[in-house]
Structures are given as C-alpha cells and as structure tokens.
Amino acid sequence: MKIIDAQVIVTNPGRNFVTLKITTDEGITGLGDATLNGRELSVVSYLRDHVVPLLLGTDPHRIEDTWQYLYRGAYWRRGPVTMAAIAAVDVALWDIKAKVAGLPLYQLLGGASRDRVRTYGHANGATVPELFDSVRARLAEGYQAVRIQTGVPGLKTVYGVHQGTAIAEADGVAGAPRLDQHATPLVEDWDTRAYLRHMPTVFEAVRNEFGPELPLLHDAHHRLTPIEAARLGKSLEPYDLFWLEDCTPAENQDGLRLVREHTTTPLAIGEVFNTVFDYQTLVADQLIDYVRSAVTHFGGVSPLRKLFDFAAQHQIKSAIHGPEDISPVGMAAAIHLDLAIHNFGIQEYSGYTARTHEVFQHAFTFEDGHLHPGEAPGIGVELDEEMAAGHPYEQAYLPVNRLQDGTIHDW
Ligand SMILES: [Mg+2]
C-alpha cells in the first residue's frame, strides 16, 4: 500500500481546525488533527510545503519509521508547529492501519483497560453565584468532575471566565461557539496577590455548596512563581482538590520541585509541552501527579503512549489536554489512548458546537460524564469536506495578559 495524496483542510465550524487527510492507493483514508490555537496557518504551511511531498509514495504502515524520519530528518527538533504537524501524520497513519485491520484504534493499542473514560468539564463565573450556576449546569450535563475558575474582585477579566453567565453557559456540550478567540488579542488583567487571597474563599464556598465528594480541579494557567504556587497549593489543601494545574511555568522543571516540597495538593502540567524531554525531571523525580499533553501537540499517539509508559513507572497518571481547540479528530485519538492505557487519570472534555459535530462525524459518545471511542474501524471520525468548505478560516488570537501597570504577564 502507498500514500497517493495528502490534503490539509482548514475549517471554522465555530473555531478554526486544521485536519490532515491522507489517502492510499487502496482508497483508504486517515485523518489527523494539526490545530495549533492562534497559530493555525503556520502548521498548514509546515504540512503542505514541507511534509506532504515527503509522504507521497511511502508505505502508510511504517508509522514509527515515518515519525522518526519527520522528527530527526528535519534537523530542527521539537516546538509546537513541528510537533503538531508530525502528530497529524502519526494519527492519520494509525487511523489507516486500524481501518485496514477492521478494528477501532484502541484494540491495536492493547485493547480496553476500562469500560469508559471519565472526563471533567469546565465551570466558571465572574462571581461565586454565577460559578454555582455553571457547576449545576455541568452536573446536569452529566459531568462527575468539574474544573473551577472564577473572576477575582478588582480584575476586569480572568482566564477561563467569560463575561456574563449567558456567555459562560453557551460553551457547554450542546452550546454555541466559545468567545475566547478574537480578531486581535483581547487584553486581560492580572494581580497575583488578589488572586491568591480570593481562591481559598471560592473553594470553601464550592465545598460548602456541593459537598465533599465532587472532584474539583483548578487551572492557574502558568501565572505564578514557584513560591506563589506553593502558597496556593497549601492554602487549597483543606478543599481536597483533584489537582492544581499549570501552577507555574515549567521551562524550569526544578520550579515544580519547590512547589512539591510545600504542598500535598496534586499537581498536573504539560499542555504546552511537545516532547518527553519537557517532562524528564518532572517524571523521573515524581514532581507531578498527572501529565497533561494533547495527542495533537505532542507528536501523536506514538510518542504520547511512550510518555504514559514512562510516567507509569513513577505512579503518574494521564490527563490528556482536551479543550475546544483540540478537534474531534484529536479528541477521538485521545479517547482511544485513554481507554487502552492502564495509568489513565482523567480526560478533559468541553464538548463542541452543533456545527462542529456536523462537520466532524464521530463514533465517540459522551454520556454520564464519560466518553467512549465507539467501535468504528480506525479512530472513528470522518470529515464532511463539502460542509467544511462552507465554514472558511477566520483569523483569531488567544488573549494576552497584562499586570495593572501594563507589564505583559503569562496568559
Ligand atoms: Mg489548562
């Protein structure tokens, strides 16, 4: 079997998605997600101009060899653009191999290790009463674990909190497009001391309202120094978090060591990581509890499987990044991995717009807060190209973040 065609398809059924479609001489096709939120067209060029010409005429069954060829052969290693492009090829080739076998991908990864995949959803509100409404909405949708994000008194806008409950609730599973993409970057504001004072009061209120059982998560979005993160982890210990996510930027992996030494709040990190090397110290020294990379930004199913096996040696679990900017193709690949690996932790899942479900027809299902990849051969996603063409690319950026004196800060 040979690859005879590879197309890059860009569509915006609510937000931009980049999809690679590989076609073989036997008429079998495979899909891979290459979406890099806010920098989408750089991956389109990387694939069209530099990767697709290398794929034509090659054997789609040689997944590992193709991965190594693209990773090592470029000389310029790592980085989100390169690894999103390689991920799209890797997932498309796994999709083809599983279709040839007539099996859902999870069967090729060792078969199911569980019956279904637990997820968590996002609850947010500018105020605590709005947050409570949002938590109730997620519980009504079936979620059994919830990420908590709120506004901070004195700040106009905060990560993960949309302005007004109507918008906040519109991003639910069956909802309208999220409004966190903009033609120019939205400018949010930040004050670490106000945030650190406010968060324990929020979690105390949520525990009082919803009881001790509900797993609660929180994302600090890389905004704290290690000692600030240590203080936050410590101050949230009475509220029994499932995890504290991205508490400090991890370019310096040793920063997490300082956090770890001060708190028993479980730590999760890795959604912006591209390779196992970003995790080397964190995993080997057991400085974290969950690895958070997405199939789409980590080079695909092949390297993420290896990361999970490495993490398992240190009692660290998976928690694949799954916001709305991971397309249903990337999400499907994630769910197959989740079902197959032993050290599964939890899967992030925010749902999609109704239009996205039409453009990307998928076998995976969401019920009672749990996902299942379905039994369709391959990853179980087909792209309606005609419908995709009706929703063209729109320029969009993620927000940026400034301190109150105007200094740019991590978003
Ligand atoms: Mg996150």
mmCIF file of C-alpha atoms and ligand atoms in Angstrom:
data_model
loop_
_atom_site.group_PDB
_atom_site.id
_atom_site.type_symbol
_atom_site.label_atom_id
_atom_site.label_comp_id
_atom_site.label_asym_id
_atom_site.label_seq_id
_atom_site.Cartn_x
_atom_site.Cartn_y
_atom_site.Cartn_z
ATOM 1 C CA MET A 1 0.000 0.000 0.000
ATOM 2 C CA LYS A 2 1.183 3.519 -0.832
ATOM 3 C CA ILE A 3 0.204 7.051 0.105
ATOM 4 C CA ILE A 4 -1.020 8.778 -3.054
ATOM 5 C CA ASP A 5 -2.475 12.007 -1.653
ATOM 6 C CA ALA A 6 -2.391 14.183 1.467
ATOM 7 C CA GLN A 7 -4.643 17.218 1.818
ATOM 8 C CA VAL A 8 -4.666 19.859 4.550
ATOM 9 C CA ILE A 9 -8.211 21.028 5.282
ATOM 10 C CA VAL A 10 -8.888 24.195 7.295
ATOM 11 C CA THR A 11 -12.405 24.829 8.564
ATOM 12 C CA ASN A 12 -14.109 27.023 11.163
ATOM 13 C CA PRO A 13 -17.386 25.461 12.346
ATOM 14 C CA GLY A 14 -17.227 27.645 15.492
ATOM 15 C CA ARG A 15 -13.442 27.912 15.720
ATOM 16 C CA ASN A 16 -10.503 27.083 13.427
ATOM 17 C CA PHE A 17 -9.482 23.442 12.961
ATOM 18 C CA VAL A 18 -6.653 22.087 10.783
ATOM 19 C CA THR A 19 -7.028 18.492 9.558
ATOM 20 C CA LEU A 20 -4.643 16.327 7.536
ATOM 21 C CA LYS A 21 -6.307 13.728 5.295
ATOM 22 C CA ILE A 22 -4.033 11.003 3.909
ATOM 23 C CA THR A 23 -5.288 8.800 1.042
ATOM 24 C CA THR A 24 -3.797 5.468 -0.036
ATOM 25 C CA ASP A 25 -3.768 3.730 -3.429
ATOM 26 C CA GLU A 26 -6.310 1.268 -1.979
ATOM 27 C CA GLY A 27 -8.747 4.108 -1.308
ATOM 28 C CA ILE A 28 -8.351 4.007 2.478
ATOM 29 C CA THR A 29 -8.131 7.407 4.142
ATOM 30 C CA GLY A 30 -6.863 8.551 7.521
ATOM 31 C CA LEU A 31 -7.348 11.809 9.446
ATOM 32 C CA GLY A 32 -5.032 13.667 11.823
ATOM 33 C CA ASP A 33 -5.569 16.879 13.836
ATOM 34 C CA ALA A 34 -2.952 19.646 13.369
ATOM 35 C CA THR A 35 -4.755 22.517 15.112
ATOM 36 C CA LEU A 36 -2.449 24.978 16.927
ATOM 37 C CA ASN A 37 -4.770 27.526 18.505
ATOM 38 C CA GLY A 38 -3.982 31.086 17.350
ATOM 39 C CA ARG A 39 -1.119 29.967 15.049
ATOM 40 C CA GLU A 40 -3.067 27.596 12.786
ATOM 41 C CA LEU A 41 -1.691 28.578 9.376
ATOM 42 C CA SER A 42 1.933 28.008 10.391
ATOM 43 C CA VAL A 43 1.153 24.283 10.721
ATOM 44 C CA VAL A 44 -0.783 24.336 7.434
ATOM 45 C CA SER A 45 2.346 25.627 5.693
ATOM 46 C CA TYR A 46 4.641 23.179 7.533
ATOM 47 C CA LEU A 47 2.476 20.300 6.324
ATOM 48 C CA ARG A 48 1.704 21.473 2.768
ATOM 49 C CA ASP A 49 5.106 22.909 1.917
ATOM 50 C CA HIS A 50 7.439 20.532 3.754
ATOM 51 C CA VAL A 51 5.787 17.289 4.904
ATOM 52 C CA VAL A 52 3.225 16.257 2.266
ATOM 53 C CA PRO A 53 5.872 15.990 -0.526
ATOM 54 C CA LEU A 54 7.812 13.538 1.681
ATOM 55 C CA LEU A 55 4.766 11.311 2.279
ATOM 56 C CA LEU A 56 3.731 10.678 -1.316
ATOM 57 C CA GLY A 57 4.679 7.163 -2.463
ATOM 58 C CA THR A 58 5.582 5.916 1.030
ATOM 59 C CA ASP A 59 4.127 2.925 2.920
ATOM 60 C CA PRO A 60 1.448 4.125 5.398
ATOM 61 C CA HIS A 61 2.014 1.074 7.606
ATOM 62 C CA ARG A 62 5.505 2.292 8.611
ATOM 63 C CA ILE A 63 4.234 4.574 11.384
ATOM 64 C CA GLU A 64 7.269 4.567 13.701
ATOM 65 C CA ASP A 65 9.736 4.936 10.833
ATOM 66 C CA THR A 66 7.739 7.834 9.348
ATOM 67 C CA TRP A 67 7.607 9.525 12.776
ATOM 68 C CA GLN A 68 11.384 9.226 13.261
ATOM 69 C CA TYR A 69 12.008 10.362 9.667
ATOM 70 C CA LEU A 70 9.949 13.533 10.169
ATOM 71 C CA TYR A 71 11.338 14.235 13.675
ATOM 72 C CA ARG A 72 15.016 13.529 13.045
ATOM 73 C CA GLY A 73 15.028 14.321 9.348
ATOM 74 C CA ALA A 74 14.061 17.983 9.823
ATOM 75 C CA TYR A 75 17.214 18.574 11.941
ATOM 76 C CA TRP A 76 15.235 21.363 13.722
ATOM 77 C CA ARG A 77 13.591 19.367 16.501
ATOM 78 C CA ARG A 78 10.621 19.941 18.782
ATOM 79 C CA GLY A 79 8.427 23.043 19.041
ATOM 80 C CA PRO A 80 4.629 23.242 18.762
ATOM 81 C CA VAL A 81 4.459 23.775 14.969
ATOM 82 C CA THR A 82 6.718 20.827 14.135
ATOM 83 C CA MET A 83 5.112 18.510 16.657
ATOM 84 C CA ALA A 84 1.520 19.375 15.652
ATOM 85 C CA ALA A 85 2.425 18.588 12.034
ATOM 86 C CA ILE A 86 4.064 15.271 12.971
ATOM 87 C CA ALA A 87 1.081 14.461 15.225
ATOM 88 C CA ALA A 88 -1.328 14.858 12.319
ATOM 89 C CA VAL A 89 0.688 12.402 10.206
ATOM 90 C CA ASP A 90 1.023 9.925 13.093
ATOM 91 C CA VAL A 91 -2.706 9.881 13.897
ATOM 92 C CA ALA A 92 -3.718 9.672 10.226
ATOM 93 C CA LEU A 93 -1.431 6.643 9.776
ATOM 94 C CA TRP A 94 -2.831 4.947 12.912
ATOM 95 C CA ASP A 95 -6.322 5.644 11.534
ATOM 96 C CA ILE A 96 -5.380 3.912 8.252
ATOM 97 C CA LYS A 97 -3.719 0.941 9.969
ATOM 98 C CA ALA A 98 -6.726 0.371 12.228
ATOM 99 C CA LYS A 99 -9.128 0.659 9.280
ATOM 100 C CA VAL A 100 -7.083 -1.945 7.381
ATOM 101 C CA ALA A 101 -7.273 -4.201 10.444
ATOM 102 C CA GLY A 102 -11.019 -3.547 10.661
ATOM 103 C CA LEU A 103 -10.638 -2.590 14.331
ATOM 104 C CA PRO A 104 -11.123 0.536 16.451
ATOM 105 C CA LEU A 105 -7.692 2.021 17.253
ATOM 106 C CA TYR A 106 -7.849 1.124 20.959
ATOM 107 C CA GLN A 107 -7.738 -2.563 20.006
ATOM 108 C CA LEU A 108 -4.367 -2.044 18.300
ATOM 109 C CA LEU A 109 -3.092 -0.299 21.447
ATOM 110 C CA GLY A 110 -3.735 -3.385 23.574
ATOM 111 C CA GLY A 111 -7.499 -3.335 23.939
ATOM 112 C CA ALA A 112 -9.702 -1.708 26.562
ATOM 113 C CA SER A 113 -8.366 -1.384 30.120
ATOM 114 C CA ARG A 114 -11.696 0.077 31.306
ATOM 115 C CA ASP A 115 -15.310 0.306 30.200
ATOM 116 C CA ARG A 116 -15.405 4.063 29.710
ATOM 117 C CA VAL A 117 -13.322 7.214 30.118
ATOM 118 C CA ARG A 118 -14.026 9.653 32.954
ATOM 119 C CA THR A 119 -13.987 13.330 31.982
ATOM 120 C CA TYR A 120 -14.081 16.701 33.685
ATOM 121 C CA GLY A 121 -15.906 19.773 32.434
ATOM 122 C CA HIS A 122 -15.331 23.498 32.905
ATOM 123 C CA ALA A 123 -17.393 25.619 35.300
ATOM 124 C CA ASN A 124 -16.786 29.331 35.523
ATOM 125 C CA GLY A 125 -18.419 32.534 36.710
ATOM 126 C CA ALA A 126 -17.441 36.133 37.253
ATOM 127 C CA THR A 127 -18.927 35.820 40.762
ATOM 128 C CA VAL A 128 -19.479 32.900 43.127
ATOM 129 C CA PRO A 129 -23.273 32.722 42.461
ATOM 130 C CA GLU A 130 -22.574 32.631 38.694
ATOM 131 C CA LEU A 131 -19.988 29.933 39.324
ATOM 132 C CA PHE A 132 -22.546 27.860 41.269
ATOM 133 C CA ASP A 133 -24.973 28.112 38.313
ATOM 134 C CA SER A 134 -22.211 26.943 35.995
ATOM 135 C CA VAL A 135 -21.326 23.972 38.261
ATOM 136 C CA ARG A 136 -25.022 22.991 38.337
ATOM 137 C CA ALA A 137 -25.156 23.187 34.523
ATOM 138 C CA ARG A 138 -22.145 20.856 34.192
ATOM 139 C CA LEU A 139 -23.658 18.399 36.704
ATOM 140 C CA ALA A 140 -26.949 18.500 34.744
ATOM 141 C CA GLU A 141 -24.984 17.593 31.591
ATOM 142 C CA GLY A 142 -23.701 14.515 33.418
ATOM 143 C CA TYR A 143 -20.187 15.594 34.401
ATOM 144 C CA GLN A 144 -18.868 13.938 37.552
ATOM 145 C CA ALA A 145 -15.787 16.148 37.951
ATOM 146 C CA VAL A 146 -15.580 19.908 37.446
ATOM 147 C CA ARG A 147 -12.822 22.479 36.884
ATOM 148 C CA ILE A 148 -13.485 25.658 38.877
ATOM 149 C CA GLN A 149 -12.469 29.111 37.525
ATOM 150 C CA THR A 150 -13.782 32.443 38.821
ATOM 151 C CA GLY A 151 -13.328 36.157 38.493
ATOM 152 C CA VAL A 152 -11.171 37.959 41.053
ATOM 153 C CA PRO A 153 -12.505 41.113 42.757
ATOM 154 C CA GLY A 154 -10.803 44.170 41.261
ATOM 155 C CA LEU A 155 -9.874 42.471 37.965
ATOM 156 C CA LYS A 156 -11.854 43.053 34.755
ATOM 157 C CA THR A 157 -11.245 39.677 33.143
ATOM 158 C CA VAL A 158 -9.595 36.456 34.267
ATOM 159 C CA TYR A 159 -8.526 33.291 32.432
ATOM 160 C CA GLY A 160 -11.303 30.752 31.944
ATOM 161 C CA VAL A 161 -14.088 33.158 32.916
ATOM 162 C CA HIS A 162 -16.311 34.558 30.202
ATOM 163 C CA GLN A 163 -18.130 37.827 30.713
ATOM 164 C CA GLY A 164 -21.659 37.141 31.927
ATOM 165 C CA THR A 165 -23.383 33.896 32.694
ATOM 166 C CA ALA A 166 -25.128 33.718 29.319
ATOM 167 C CA ILE A 167 -21.812 33.510 27.503
ATOM 168 C CA ALA A 168 -20.286 31.305 30.161
ATOM 169 C CA GLU A 169 -23.090 28.809 29.783
ATOM 170 C CA ALA A 170 -23.075 28.976 25.981
ATOM 171 C CA ASP A 171 -19.838 26.962 25.900
ATOM 172 C CA GLY A 172 -21.436 23.810 27.249
ATOM 173 C CA VAL A 173 -21.607 20.481 25.466
ATOM 174 C CA ALA A 174 -24.572 21.410 23.290
ATOM 175 C CA GLY A 175 -23.835 25.124 23.235
ATOM 176 C CA ALA A 176 -22.842 27.887 20.853
ATOM 177 C CA PRO A 177 -19.241 28.850 19.961
ATOM 178 C CA ARG A 178 -16.994 29.939 22.805
ATOM 179 C CA LEU A 179 -15.968 33.535 22.578
ATOM 180 C CA ASP A 180 -12.342 33.251 23.648
ATOM 181 C CA GLN A 181 -10.944 33.803 20.151
ATOM 182 C CA HIS A 182 -10.653 37.296 18.756
ATOM 183 C CA ALA A 183 -9.517 39.082 15.579
ATOM 184 C CA THR A 184 -6.880 40.836 17.683
ATOM 185 C CA PRO A 185 -5.729 39.594 21.076
ATOM 186 C CA LEU A 186 -8.102 40.512 23.895
ATOM 187 C CA VAL A 187 -6.153 42.111 26.765
ATOM 188 C CA GLU A 188 -6.921 40.658 30.198
ATOM 189 C CA ASP A 189 -5.582 41.975 33.506
ATOM 190 C CA TRP A 190 -3.924 40.264 36.440
ATOM 191 C CA ASP A 191 -2.995 40.738 40.103
ATOM 192 C CA THR A 192 -1.378 37.706 41.751
ATOM 193 C CA ARG A 193 -1.884 38.845 45.353
ATOM 194 C CA ALA A 194 -5.618 39.453 44.819
ATOM 195 C CA TYR A 195 -5.920 36.009 43.158
ATOM 196 C CA LEU A 196 -4.077 34.215 45.981
ATOM 197 C CA ARG A 197 -6.312 35.878 48.595
ATOM 198 C CA HIS A 198 -9.525 35.081 46.706
ATOM 199 C CA MET A 199 -9.155 31.443 45.614
ATOM 200 C CA PRO A 200 -9.371 29.731 49.040
ATOM 201 C CA THR A 201 -12.646 31.581 49.722
ATOM 202 C CA VAL A 202 -14.031 30.341 46.385
ATOM 203 C CA PHE A 203 -13.168 26.705 47.085
ATOM 204 C CA GLU A 204 -14.555 26.945 50.619
ATOM 205 C CA ALA A 205 -17.842 28.228 49.152
ATOM 206 C CA VAL A 206 -17.941 25.494 46.481
ATOM 207 C CA ARG A 207 -17.288 22.731 49.039
ATOM 208 C CA ASN A 208 -19.986 24.148 51.332
ATOM 209 C CA GLU A 209 -22.478 24.219 48.438
ATOM 210 C CA PHE A 210 -21.650 20.949 46.654
ATOM 211 C CA GLY A 211 -20.241 18.766 49.449
ATOM 212 C CA PRO A 212 -17.019 16.791 49.876
ATOM 213 C CA GLU A 213 -17.475 14.136 47.159
ATOM 214 C CA LEU A 214 -17.356 16.105 43.886
ATOM 215 C CA PRO A 215 -13.835 16.067 42.357
ATOM 216 C CA LEU A 216 -12.753 19.706 41.882
ATOM 217 C CA LEU A 217 -9.912 20.923 39.679
ATOM 218 C CA HIS A 218 -8.310 24.332 39.203
ATOM 219 C CA ASP A 219 -6.047 25.798 36.494
ATOM 220 C CA ALA A 220 -3.588 28.575 37.456
ATOM 221 C CA HIS A 221 -2.530 28.865 33.774
ATOM 222 C CA HIS A 222 1.201 29.329 34.391
ATOM 223 C CA ARG A 223 0.717 32.661 36.190
ATOM 224 C CA LEU A 224 2.563 32.063 39.451
ATOM 225 C CA THR A 225 6.174 31.854 40.556
ATOM 226 C CA PRO A 226 7.103 28.587 42.306
ATOM 227 C CA ILE A 227 6.804 30.076 45.804
ATOM 228 C CA GLU A 228 3.433 31.657 44.939
ATOM 229 C CA ALA A 229 2.265 28.320 43.551
ATOM 230 C CA ALA A 230 3.442 26.591 46.723
ATOM 231 C CA ARG A 231 1.363 29.010 48.795
ATOM 232 C CA LEU A 232 -1.720 28.404 46.638
ATOM 233 C CA GLY A 233 -1.364 24.624 46.822
ATOM 234 C CA LYS A 234 -1.021 24.816 50.586
ATOM 235 C CA SER A 235 -3.981 27.168 51.031
ATOM 236 C CA LEU A 236 -6.228 24.871 48.952
ATOM 237 C CA GLU A 237 -5.318 21.664 50.829
ATOM 238 C CA PRO A 238 -8.441 21.812 53.092
ATOM 239 C CA TYR A 239 -10.655 21.641 49.962
ATOM 240 C CA ASP A 240 -9.199 18.362 48.657
ATOM 241 C CA LEU A 241 -8.529 19.302 45.018
ATOM 242 C CA PHE A 242 -8.295 16.577 42.396
ATOM 243 C CA TRP A 243 -5.409 18.692 41.073
ATOM 244 C CA LEU A 244 -3.868 22.121 40.715
ATOM 245 C CA GLU A 245 -2.984 22.595 37.026
ATOM 246 C CA ASP A 246 -0.145 24.587 35.433
ATOM 247 C CA CYS A 247 0.678 26.298 38.721
ATOM 248 C CA THR A 248 3.946 27.753 37.405
ATOM 249 C CA PRO A 249 5.672 27.878 34.002
ATOM 250 C CA ALA A 250 7.755 24.737 33.630
ATOM 251 C CA GLU A 251 10.528 25.831 31.305
ATOM 252 C CA ASN A 252 12.473 25.420 34.533
ATOM 253 C CA GLN A 253 11.379 21.959 35.641
ATOM 254 C CA ASP A 254 13.017 22.437 39.034
ATOM 255 C CA GLY A 255 10.396 25.086 39.835
ATOM 256 C CA LEU A 256 7.953 22.242 40.424
ATOM 257 C CA ARG A 257 10.334 20.741 42.992
ATOM 258 C CA LEU A 258 9.897 23.788 45.208
ATOM 259 C CA VAL A 259 6.096 23.582 44.869
ATOM 260 C CA ARG A 260 6.162 19.853 45.624
ATOM 261 C CA GLU A 261 8.184 20.339 48.804
ATOM 262 C CA HIS A 262 5.498 22.615 50.240
ATOM 263 C CA THR A 263 2.127 21.100 49.390
ATOM 264 C CA THR A 264 0.247 17.805 49.151
ATOM 265 C CA THR A 265 -2.222 19.235 46.601
ATOM 266 C CA PRO A 266 -1.800 17.003 43.499
ATOM 267 C CA LEU A 267 -0.081 18.739 40.567
ATOM 268 C CA ALA A 268 -0.856 18.471 36.838
ATOM 269 C CA ILE A 269 1.100 20.061 33.990
ATOM 270 C CA GLY A 270 2.099 19.692 30.346
ATOM 271 C CA GLU A 271 -0.496 21.041 27.894
ATOM 272 C CA VAL A 272 2.134 23.274 26.236
ATOM 273 C CA PHE A 273 4.848 20.579 26.277
ATOM 274 C CA ASN A 274 5.871 18.982 22.951
ATOM 275 C CA THR A 275 8.175 16.076 23.818
ATOM 276 C CA VAL A 276 9.171 13.710 26.590
ATOM 277 C CA PHE A 277 12.226 15.889 27.239
ATOM 278 C CA ASP A 278 9.958 18.589 28.703
ATOM 279 C CA TYR A 279 8.936 16.021 31.338
ATOM 280 C CA GLN A 280 12.259 14.354 32.043
ATOM 281 C CA THR A 281 12.918 15.701 35.562
ATOM 282 C CA LEU A 282 9.240 16.126 36.423
ATOM 283 C CA VAL A 283 8.516 12.445 35.841
ATOM 284 C CA ALA A 284 11.800 10.858 36.897
ATOM 285 C CA ASP A 285 11.753 12.760 40.238
ATOM 286 C CA GLN A 286 7.962 12.332 40.642
ATOM 287 C CA LEU A 287 7.406 16.093 40.969
ATOM 288 C CA ILE A 288 3.898 15.908 39.422
ATOM 289 C CA ASP A 289 0.876 13.594 39.521
ATOM 290 C CA TYR A 290 -0.667 14.000 36.046
ATOM 291 C CA VAL A 291 0.852 14.519 32.584
ATOM 292 C CA ARG A 292 -1.377 16.804 30.509
ATOM 293 C CA SER A 293 -0.139 16.742 26.901
ATOM 294 C CA ALA A 294 -2.514 16.512 23.962
ATOM 295 C CA VAL A 295 -2.135 13.951 21.178
ATOM 296 C CA THR A 296 -2.221 16.924 18.796
ATOM 297 C CA HIS A 297 0.673 18.901 20.314
ATOM 298 C CA PHE A 298 2.924 16.045 21.397
ATOM 299 C CA GLY A 299 3.610 14.418 18.026
ATOM 300 C CA GLY A 300 0.687 11.985 18.036
ATOM 301 C CA VAL A 301 -0.379 8.693 19.585
ATOM 302 C CA SER A 302 3.059 7.047 19.217
ATOM 303 C CA PRO A 303 5.110 9.380 21.476
ATOM 304 C CA LEU A 304 2.257 10.018 23.925
ATOM 305 C CA ARG A 305 1.940 6.283 24.529
ATOM 306 C CA LYS A 306 5.657 6.188 25.341
ATOM 307 C CA LEU A 307 5.281 9.140 27.742
ATOM 308 C CA PHE A 308 2.447 7.382 29.577
ATOM 309 C CA ASP A 309 4.573 4.237 29.951
ATOM 310 C CA PHE A 310 7.432 6.371 31.340
ATOM 311 C CA ALA A 311 5.002 8.137 33.703
ATOM 312 C CA ALA A 312 3.574 4.813 34.906
ATOM 313 C CA GLN A 313 6.974 3.849 36.307
ATOM 314 C CA HIS A 314 6.658 6.827 38.674
ATOM 315 C CA GLN A 315 2.960 6.418 39.642
ATOM 316 C CA ILE A 316 1.974 9.363 37.449
ATOM 317 C CA LYS A 317 -1.295 9.242 35.514
ATOM 318 C CA SER A 318 -2.595 10.576 32.208
ATOM 319 C CA ALA A 319 -4.862 13.599 31.813
ATOM 320 C CA ILE A 320 -4.927 14.456 28.115
ATOM 321 C CA HIS A 321 -5.488 18.127 27.270
ATOM 322 C CA GLY A 322 -8.920 18.413 25.652
ATOM 323 C CA PRO A 323 -10.202 21.979 25.242
ATOM 324 C CA GLU A 324 -12.395 23.030 22.305
ATOM 325 C CA ASP A 325 -9.370 23.762 20.131
ATOM 326 C CA ILE A 326 -8.480 20.070 20.003
ATOM 327 C CA SER A 327 -10.612 18.982 17.018
ATOM 328 C CA PRO A 328 -12.871 15.926 17.229
ATOM 329 C CA VAL A 329 -10.090 14.113 15.316
ATOM 330 C CA GLY A 330 -7.539 14.836 18.055
ATOM 331 C CA MET A 331 -10.149 14.118 20.729
ATOM 332 C CA ALA A 332 -11.025 10.733 19.202
ATOM 333 C CA ALA A 333 -7.352 9.722 19.150
ATOM 334 C CA ALA A 334 -7.116 10.755 22.820
ATOM 335 C CA ILE A 335 -10.144 8.676 23.819
ATOM 336 C CA HIS A 336 -8.704 5.538 22.188
ATOM 337 C CA LEU A 337 -5.477 6.032 24.188
ATOM 338 C CA ASP A 338 -7.436 6.748 27.387
ATOM 339 C CA LEU A 339 -9.365 3.512 27.032
ATOM 340 C CA ALA A 340 -6.260 1.423 26.340
ATOM 341 C CA ILE A 341 -3.589 2.551 28.824
ATOM 342 C CA HIS A 342 -3.503 1.307 32.406
ATOM 343 C CA ASN A 343 -2.403 4.558 34.100
ATOM 344 C CA PHE A 344 -5.353 6.620 32.871
ATOM 345 C CA GLY A 345 -6.291 9.507 35.165
ATOM 346 C CA ILE A 346 -8.981 11.689 33.618
ATOM 347 C CA GLN A 347 -9.822 13.289 30.234
ATOM 348 C CA GLU A 348 -10.616 16.989 29.749
ATOM 349 C CA TYR A 349 -13.710 17.410 27.578
ATOM 350 C CA SER A 350 -15.609 20.615 26.839
ATOM 351 C CA GLY A 351 -17.850 19.439 24.012
ATOM 352 C CA TYR A 352 -18.245 21.106 20.632
ATOM 353 C CA THR A 353 -20.645 23.359 18.755
ATOM 354 C CA ALA A 354 -23.511 21.622 16.945
ATOM 355 C CA ARG A 355 -21.899 22.693 13.651
ATOM 356 C CA THR A 356 -18.626 21.001 14.631
ATOM 357 C CA HIS A 357 -20.470 17.737 15.282
ATOM 358 C CA GLU A 358 -21.921 18.015 11.743
ATOM 359 C CA VAL A 359 -18.598 18.724 10.024
ATOM 360 C CA PHE A 360 -16.727 16.029 12.013
ATOM 361 C CA GLN A 361 -18.989 12.976 12.201
ATOM 362 C CA HIS A 362 -17.651 10.812 15.002
ATOM 363 C CA ALA A 363 -18.232 7.439 16.603
ATOM 364 C CA PHE A 364 -17.226 8.617 20.084
ATOM 365 C CA THR A 365 -20.016 9.218 22.567
ATOM 366 C CA PHE A 366 -20.423 11.279 25.751
ATOM 367 C CA GLU A 367 -22.762 10.003 28.441
ATOM 368 C CA ASP A 368 -22.916 10.410 32.242
ATOM 369 C CA GLY A 369 -19.695 12.402 32.180
ATOM 370 C CA HIS A 370 -17.841 9.597 30.412
ATOM 371 C CA LEU A 371 -16.539 9.202 26.856
ATOM 372 C CA HIS A 372 -16.216 6.047 24.758
ATOM 373 C CA PRO A 373 -14.418 5.939 21.385
ATOM 374 C CA GLY A 374 -17.015 3.688 19.742
ATOM 375 C CA GLU A 375 -16.387 0.565 17.665
ATOM 376 C CA ALA A 376 -15.908 2.054 14.175
ATOM 377 C CA PRO A 377 -12.663 0.885 12.499
ATOM 378 C CA GLY A 378 -9.846 3.440 12.819
ATOM 379 C CA ILE A 379 -10.220 6.479 15.089
ATOM 380 C CA GLY A 380 -13.897 6.692 14.136
ATOM 381 C CA VAL A 381 -14.078 10.210 12.660
ATOM 382 C CA GLU A 382 -14.994 11.260 9.109
ATOM 383 C CA LEU A 383 -14.775 14.842 7.837
ATOM 384 C CA ASP A 384 -17.581 16.209 5.641
ATOM 385 C CA GLU A 385 -15.346 18.200 3.281
ATOM 386 C CA GLU A 386 -18.185 19.943 1.472
ATOM 387 C CA MET A 387 -19.615 21.205 4.738
ATOM 388 C CA ALA A 388 -16.111 22.098 5.996
ATOM 389 C CA ALA A 389 -15.565 24.271 2.898
ATOM 390 C CA GLY A 390 -18.689 26.222 3.817
ATOM 391 C CA HIS A 391 -17.020 27.399 7.050
ATOM 392 C CA PRO A 392 -13.736 29.039 5.994
ATOM 393 C CA TYR A 393 -10.783 30.038 8.189
ATOM 394 C CA GLU A 394 -11.088 33.217 10.249
ATOM 395 C CA GLN A 395 -8.075 34.945 11.775
ATOM 396 C CA ALA A 396 -8.252 34.546 15.564
ATOM 397 C CA TYR A 397 -5.928 35.024 18.521
ATOM 398 C CA LEU A 398 -5.910 33.862 22.108
ATOM 399 C CA PRO A 399 -5.977 36.694 24.693
ATOM 400 C CA VAL A 400 -2.881 38.269 26.246
ATOM 401 C CA ASN A 401 -2.472 39.321 29.860
ATOM 402 C CA ARG A 402 -1.078 42.475 31.479
ATOM 403 C CA LEU A 403 -0.447 43.451 35.075
ATOM 404 C CA GLN A 404 -2.211 46.566 36.278
ATOM 405 C CA ASP A 405 0.853 48.734 35.494
ATOM 406 C CA GLY A 406 0.804 47.462 31.901
ATOM 407 C CA THR A 407 3.575 44.841 32.162
ATOM 408 C CA ILE A 408 2.906 41.817 29.950
ATOM 409 C CA HIS A 409 2.356 38.666 32.038
ATOM 410 C CA ASP A 410 1.832 34.976 31.257
ATOM 411 C CA TRP A 411 -1.654 34.299 29.886
HETATM 412 MG MG MG B 1 -5.190 24.073 31.169
#
